[in-house]
Short mmCIF file of C-alpha atoms and ligand atoms in Angstrom, two decimals:
data_model
loop_
_atom_site.label_atom_id
_atom_site.label_comp_id
_atom_site.label_asym_id
_atom_site.label_seq_id
_atom_site.Cartn_x
_atom_site.Cartn_y
_atom_site.Cartn_z
CA MET A 1 -0.16 0.07 -0.16
CA PRO A 2 1.59 3.56 -1.28
CA GLU A 3 2.24 5.94 1.62
CA GLY A 4 1.82 9.46 1.33
CA ASP A 5 5.51 10.27 0.52
CA ASN A 6 5.44 7.58 -2.33
CA VAL A 7 2.71 9.38 -3.85
CA TYR A 8 4.29 13.07 -3.51
CA GLN A 9 7.38 11.42 -4.94
CA ALA A 10 5.53 10.12 -8.10
CA ALA A 11 3.78 13.32 -8.39
CA THR A 12 7.19 15.41 -8.26
CA ALA A 13 8.93 13.32 -10.63
CA MET A 14 6.10 13.58 -13.30
CA HIS A 15 5.85 17.36 -12.44
CA ALA A 16 9.67 17.58 -13.11
CA ALA A 17 9.00 15.45 -16.46
CA LEU A 18 6.09 16.86 -18.17
CA ALA A 19 4.97 20.41 -16.28
CA GLY A 20 4.88 23.19 -19.07
CA LYS A 21 4.93 20.49 -21.96
CA ARG A 22 2.24 19.83 -24.24
CA LEU A 23 1.04 16.25 -25.06
CA ALA A 24 1.38 14.63 -28.19
CA ALA A 25 -0.91 11.61 -27.32
CA SER A 26 -2.78 10.31 -24.67
CA ASP A 27 -4.11 6.55 -24.11
CA PHE A 28 -6.68 6.17 -21.70
CA ARG A 29 -7.14 2.32 -21.33
CA VAL A 30 -10.27 2.31 -18.94
CA PRO A 31 -13.88 2.07 -20.61
CA SER A 32 -15.14 5.51 -19.75
CA PHE A 33 -12.26 7.63 -21.03
CA ALA A 34 -11.24 5.16 -24.01
CA THR A 35 -12.04 7.82 -26.47
CA LEU A 36 -10.69 11.11 -24.82
CA ASP A 37 -7.93 12.56 -26.74
CA LEU A 38 -5.68 15.01 -24.84
CA ALA A 39 -3.22 15.65 -27.76
CA GLY A 40 -2.60 19.50 -27.98
CA TRP A 41 -3.36 19.87 -24.04
CA THR A 42 -0.91 21.38 -21.97
CA VAL A 43 0.28 19.83 -18.61
CA ILE A 44 0.35 22.77 -16.05
CA GLU A 45 1.27 20.85 -12.87
CA VAL A 46 1.24 17.53 -11.19
CA LEU A 47 0.74 17.41 -7.55
CA SER A 48 -0.43 15.17 -4.60
CA ARG A 49 -3.00 15.47 -1.97
CA GLY A 50 -2.65 12.76 0.66
CA LYS A 51 -2.51 9.45 -1.39
CA HIS A 52 -4.37 11.19 -4.54
CA LEU A 53 -2.60 12.56 -7.56
CA LEU A 54 -3.64 15.20 -9.82
CA HIS A 55 -2.57 15.97 -12.97
CA ARG A 56 -3.97 19.71 -14.20
CA LEU A 57 -4.21 20.36 -17.86
CA ALA A 58 -5.39 23.41 -20.02
CA PRO A 59 -6.64 23.32 -23.25
CA PRO A 60 -5.12 23.80 -26.73
CA GLY A 61 -4.61 27.10 -27.40
CA SER A 62 -5.35 28.50 -24.15
CA GLY A 63 -2.74 30.69 -22.19
CA ALA A 64 -1.45 28.05 -19.85
CA GLN A 65 0.26 30.60 -18.03
CA GLN A 66 -2.71 32.38 -16.75
CA GLU A 67 -2.66 31.72 -12.86
CA HIS A 68 -5.93 30.91 -10.92
CA ASP A 69 -7.88 30.37 -14.23
CA ASP A 70 -9.27 27.04 -13.99
CA ALA A 71 -11.79 27.29 -16.84
CA GLY A 72 -11.82 24.95 -19.69
CA ARG A 73 -8.96 22.95 -17.44
CA LEU A 74 -8.96 19.32 -16.76
CA SER A 75 -7.73 17.18 -13.98
CA ILE A 76 -6.73 13.62 -14.49
CA HIS A 77 -7.49 12.37 -10.93
CA SER A 78 -6.00 9.14 -10.02
CA HIS A 79 -5.39 6.81 -6.83
CA LEU A 80 -2.75 4.01 -6.63
CA SER A 81 -4.80 1.83 -4.32
CA MET A 82 -2.96 -1.29 -3.27
CA GLU A 83 -0.79 -2.24 -6.44
CA GLY A 84 -0.71 1.04 -8.57
CA SER A 85 2.18 3.06 -9.49
CA TRP A 86 2.81 5.94 -11.81
CA GLN A 87 6.39 5.91 -14.16
CA VAL A 88 7.96 8.29 -16.11
CA TYR A 89 10.04 7.25 -19.27
CA ALA A 90 12.25 9.07 -21.73
CA ALA A 91 11.47 8.67 -25.14
CA GLY A 92 11.72 5.17 -26.90
CA GLN A 93 12.52 3.81 -23.11
CA ARG A 94 10.98 0.22 -22.56
CA TRP A 95 7.99 -0.07 -19.71
CA ARG A 96 9.11 -1.67 -16.69
CA LYS A 97 5.46 -2.89 -16.08
CA PRO A 98 3.68 -5.35 -18.35
CA GLY A 99 1.46 -3.63 -20.85
CA HIS A 100 -1.85 -4.91 -20.20
CA THR A 101 -1.60 -3.39 -16.66
CA ALA A 102 -1.26 0.36 -18.03
CA ARG A 103 -4.24 2.12 -17.71
CA VAL A 104 -3.34 5.52 -19.12
CA ALA A 105 -0.19 6.57 -21.04
CA LEU A 106 0.60 10.47 -21.59
CA THR A 107 3.16 11.28 -23.96
CA ALA A 108 4.55 14.60 -24.31
CA GLU A 109 6.10 16.34 -27.56
CA ASP A 110 9.26 15.57 -26.57
CA GLY A 111 8.80 11.88 -26.45
CA THR A 112 9.05 11.88 -22.47
CA SER A 113 5.96 9.84 -21.09
CA ALA A 114 4.18 9.16 -17.83
CA VAL A 115 2.27 5.65 -17.83
CA GLY A 116 0.04 4.47 -14.88
CA PHE A 117 -0.25 1.03 -14.06
CA SER A 118 -2.89 -0.92 -12.07
CA LEU A 119 -4.42 2.37 -10.80
CA GLY A 120 -7.11 1.86 -8.21
CA VAL A 121 -8.70 5.05 -9.60
CA LEU A 122 -8.88 6.84 -12.83
CA GLU A 123 -10.96 9.46 -13.91
CA VAL A 124 -10.53 13.07 -15.88
CA ILE A 125 -12.60 15.69 -13.92
CA PRO A 126 -13.10 19.45 -14.75
CA THR A 127 -10.15 21.24 -12.71
CA ALA A 128 -13.04 23.48 -10.96
CA GLN A 129 -14.34 20.38 -9.64
CA GLU A 130 -11.52 18.62 -7.98
CA GLY A 131 -13.40 18.98 -4.75
CA SER A 132 -15.53 16.18 -5.63
CA ALA A 133 -12.19 13.57 -5.88
CA VAL A 134 -10.33 15.04 -2.96
CA GLY A 135 -12.48 17.39 -0.90
CA HIS A 136 -13.33 14.82 1.69
CA LEU A 137 -9.53 14.53 2.99
CA GLY A 138 -8.18 16.08 6.03
CA PRO A 139 -5.14 17.98 6.21
CA ASP A 140 -2.54 16.52 4.00
CA LEU A 141 0.57 15.94 5.85
CA LEU A 142 2.56 16.92 2.75
CA GLY A 143 0.48 19.79 1.43
CA PRO A 144 0.33 23.47 1.85
CA ASP A 145 -3.04 22.94 3.66
CA TRP A 146 -1.21 20.84 6.57
CA ASP A 147 -2.48 22.16 10.02
CA ALA A 148 -1.67 19.78 12.97
CA ALA A 149 -4.63 21.31 15.49
CA ARG A 150 -7.07 20.48 12.73
CA ALA A 151 -5.77 16.91 12.17
CA GLU A 152 -5.97 16.18 15.97
CA ALA A 153 -9.34 17.72 16.14
CA ASN A 154 -10.43 15.40 13.17
CA VAL A 155 -8.90 12.15 15.05
CA ARG A 156 -10.58 13.43 18.45
CA ARG A 157 -13.98 13.34 17.02
CA GLN A 158 -14.35 9.82 17.75
CA PRO A 159 -12.67 9.18 20.68
CA GLU A 160 -13.62 5.67 21.01
CA ARG A 161 -12.27 4.71 18.00
CA ALA A 162 -8.93 2.67 17.77
CA VAL A 163 -6.13 5.21 17.32
CA GLY A 164 -4.45 2.74 14.52
CA LEU A 165 -7.76 3.03 12.42
CA ALA A 166 -8.24 6.70 13.01
CA LEU A 167 -4.59 7.66 11.99
CA LEU A 168 -5.34 5.41 8.40
CA ASP A 169 -8.64 7.62 7.66
CA GLN A 170 -7.70 10.11 5.14
CA ARG A 171 -10.61 12.35 6.21
CA ASN A 172 -8.91 13.23 9.45
CA LEU A 173 -5.43 13.42 7.91
CA ALA A 174 -4.32 12.57 4.83
CA GLY A 175 -1.01 10.45 3.75
CA ILE A 176 -0.82 7.77 6.36
CA GLY A 177 -0.67 4.19 5.14
CA ASN A 178 -0.40 1.03 7.06
CA ILE A 179 3.64 1.18 7.54
CA TYR A 180 3.64 4.86 8.81
CA ARG A 181 0.48 3.57 11.08
CA CYS A 182 2.16 1.08 12.64
CA GLU A 183 5.56 2.77 13.08
CA VAL A 184 4.32 6.03 14.64
CA CYS A 185 2.20 3.63 17.09
CA PHE A 186 5.57 2.03 18.15
CA LEU A 187 7.53 5.06 18.52
CA GLY A 188 4.53 6.67 20.33
CA ARG A 189 4.60 3.78 22.48
CA VAL A 190 0.74 3.12 22.08
CA HIS A 191 -0.92 -0.05 20.76
CA PRO A 192 -2.70 0.44 17.68
CA ALA A 193 -6.16 -0.77 19.38
CA THR A 194 -5.71 2.28 22.25
CA PRO A 195 -8.82 4.35 22.04
CA VAL A 196 -8.20 7.68 20.78
CA GLY A 197 -9.15 9.25 23.84
CA ARG A 198 -6.83 7.14 25.91
CA VAL A 199 -3.69 7.99 24.05
CA PRO A 200 -1.32 9.95 26.27
CA ASP A 201 0.36 12.03 23.60
CA LEU A 202 -1.75 12.39 20.41
CA PRO A 203 -0.20 15.53 19.17
CA GLY A 204 3.43 13.93 19.69
CA ILE A 205 2.14 10.92 17.54
CA ILE A 206 1.05 13.32 14.69
CA ALA A 207 4.06 15.30 14.80
CA THR A 208 6.01 12.01 14.38
CA ALA A 209 4.08 10.84 11.30
CA LYS A 210 4.56 14.44 10.11
CA ARG A 211 8.34 14.25 10.36
CA LEU A 212 8.74 10.79 8.99
CA LEU A 213 6.86 11.54 5.91
CA GLU A 214 8.92 14.90 5.70
CA ALA A 215 12.22 13.04 6.02
CA ASN A 216 11.38 10.36 3.52
CA LYS A 217 9.78 12.62 0.89
CA SER A 218 12.54 13.43 -1.05
CA ARG A 219 14.64 10.40 0.04
CA PRO A 220 14.74 7.49 -2.61
CA ARG A 221 13.24 4.60 -1.33
CA ASN A 222 13.25 0.97 -2.96
CA THR A 223 12.39 -0.76 0.06
CA VAL A 224 9.84 0.00 2.83
CA GLY A 225 12.73 0.50 5.19
CA GLY A 226 14.43 3.69 6.97
CA PHE A 227 12.55 4.04 9.97
CA GLY A 228 14.56 1.90 12.71
CA PRO A 229 18.02 1.06 13.10
CA ARG A 230 19.71 -0.86 10.16
CA ASN A 231 17.63 0.39 7.71
CA SER A 232 14.59 -1.68 9.11
CA THR A 233 11.16 -0.62 10.19
CA TRP A 234 10.58 -0.65 13.93
CA VAL A 235 7.58 -3.16 14.01
CA TYR A 236 5.99 -3.16 10.57
CA GLY A 237 6.25 -6.97 8.99
CA ARG A 238 8.87 -8.08 11.51
CA ALA A 239 6.38 -10.46 13.27
CA GLY A 240 8.34 -12.87 15.70
CA GLN A 241 11.42 -11.11 15.32
CA PRO A 242 12.89 -9.26 18.49
CA CYS A 243 12.16 -5.64 19.29
CA LEU A 244 14.60 -3.63 18.37
CA ARG A 245 14.33 -1.64 21.81
CA CYS A 246 13.69 -4.13 24.16
CA ARG A 247 14.10 -7.63 22.48
CA THR A 248 10.32 -8.92 23.20
CA ARG A 249 9.02 -10.58 19.95
CA ILE A 250 6.92 -8.53 17.73
CA GLU A 251 3.14 -9.74 17.35
CA HIS A 252 1.21 -9.45 14.38
CA SER A 253 -2.53 -8.81 14.65
CA THR A 254 -5.45 -7.38 13.02
CA LEU A 255 -7.87 -4.35 14.12
CA ALA A 256 -11.32 -4.62 13.42
CA GLU A 257 -13.00 -1.26 12.45
CA PRO A 258 -16.21 -0.60 14.73
CA THR A 259 -17.83 1.77 12.53
CA PRO A 260 -19.10 0.01 9.36
CA GLY A 261 -20.03 2.08 6.56
CA THR A 262 -17.00 4.23 6.18
CA GLY A 263 -14.17 4.54 3.66
CA THR A 264 -16.42 4.36 0.94
CA HIS A 265 -13.99 6.15 -1.45
CA ILE A 266 -12.29 3.43 -3.60
CA GLY A 267 -8.66 2.59 -2.61
CA GLU A 268 -9.18 3.90 0.92
CA THR A 269 -10.05 0.46 2.49
CA ARG A 270 -8.58 0.61 5.62
CA GLU A 271 -5.68 -1.74 5.85
CA ARG A 272 -6.41 -3.92 9.23
CA ASP A 273 -3.08 -5.93 9.82
CA ILE A 274 -0.85 -4.47 12.53
CA TRP A 275 2.48 -4.96 14.01
CA PHE A 276 3.35 -4.36 17.38
CA CYS A 277 5.75 -4.58 20.62
CA PRO A 278 3.61 -6.02 23.42
CA SER A 279 5.83 -4.69 25.82
CA CYS A 280 7.03 -1.32 24.51
CA GLN A 281 3.20 -1.13 23.48
CA PRO A 282 0.99 -2.32 26.06
CA LEU A 283 -2.76 -1.89 25.58
CA ARG A 284 -4.32 0.43 27.86
ZN1 ZN B 1 9.82 -3.72 22.86
#
């Protein structure tokens, strides 16, 4: 499951490769947009909002430089979900993923392309209506709208809810996936099943999430490591191995979501596997 920093990196790479360029071709391989042709459109910017990606495009013949003029512009909204990725290719470069998993390919006039594979969500919407796609998100840990106090207040709205679930709920704060959820609970010494109202230092946990995402957002990362010592995670994926702090065996379990009917946005189904140290993170 991609985390906010992976999505941020994908957006940054595509922005560097495509911003300011006109598209020579687009190839949407999903039924709803199979006939859409964005040749001649100019990529204005590519950005992330939590774990969502937005490619903003200006129509042919329009002034691409005009700021704050969304009229006529389109946004390609995508979400990587569990398996998805976006990759940038130089002209003529071979794709590193099987062609049948490609959902969209955008090719600029200089041959540079961005290809989205196995995307969980792919739609093209008027830029003015981006709110329908990402308006439900809480403050973005890596976005210009980050607001720690508002994120904390959002989490606290359900004091009985497990903190490990509240942190994954993108409506509370946007950008945390399962790795960060498990790691920040360990670093905050709270069991992920602890009710929000009983977490001793919720602002500290949110600050840790912000710090980890910021630290990793511009770091090339092919593995999930980089949190604990020796480039390992502290607890994520380490069931049965000794805790790097106290040597107790790390445990794996699952968290049940007590509030059914939430998380209706595709690709945001909450991951329920948890890893934790029973000594460092006793259930309160
Ligand atoms: Zn421990």
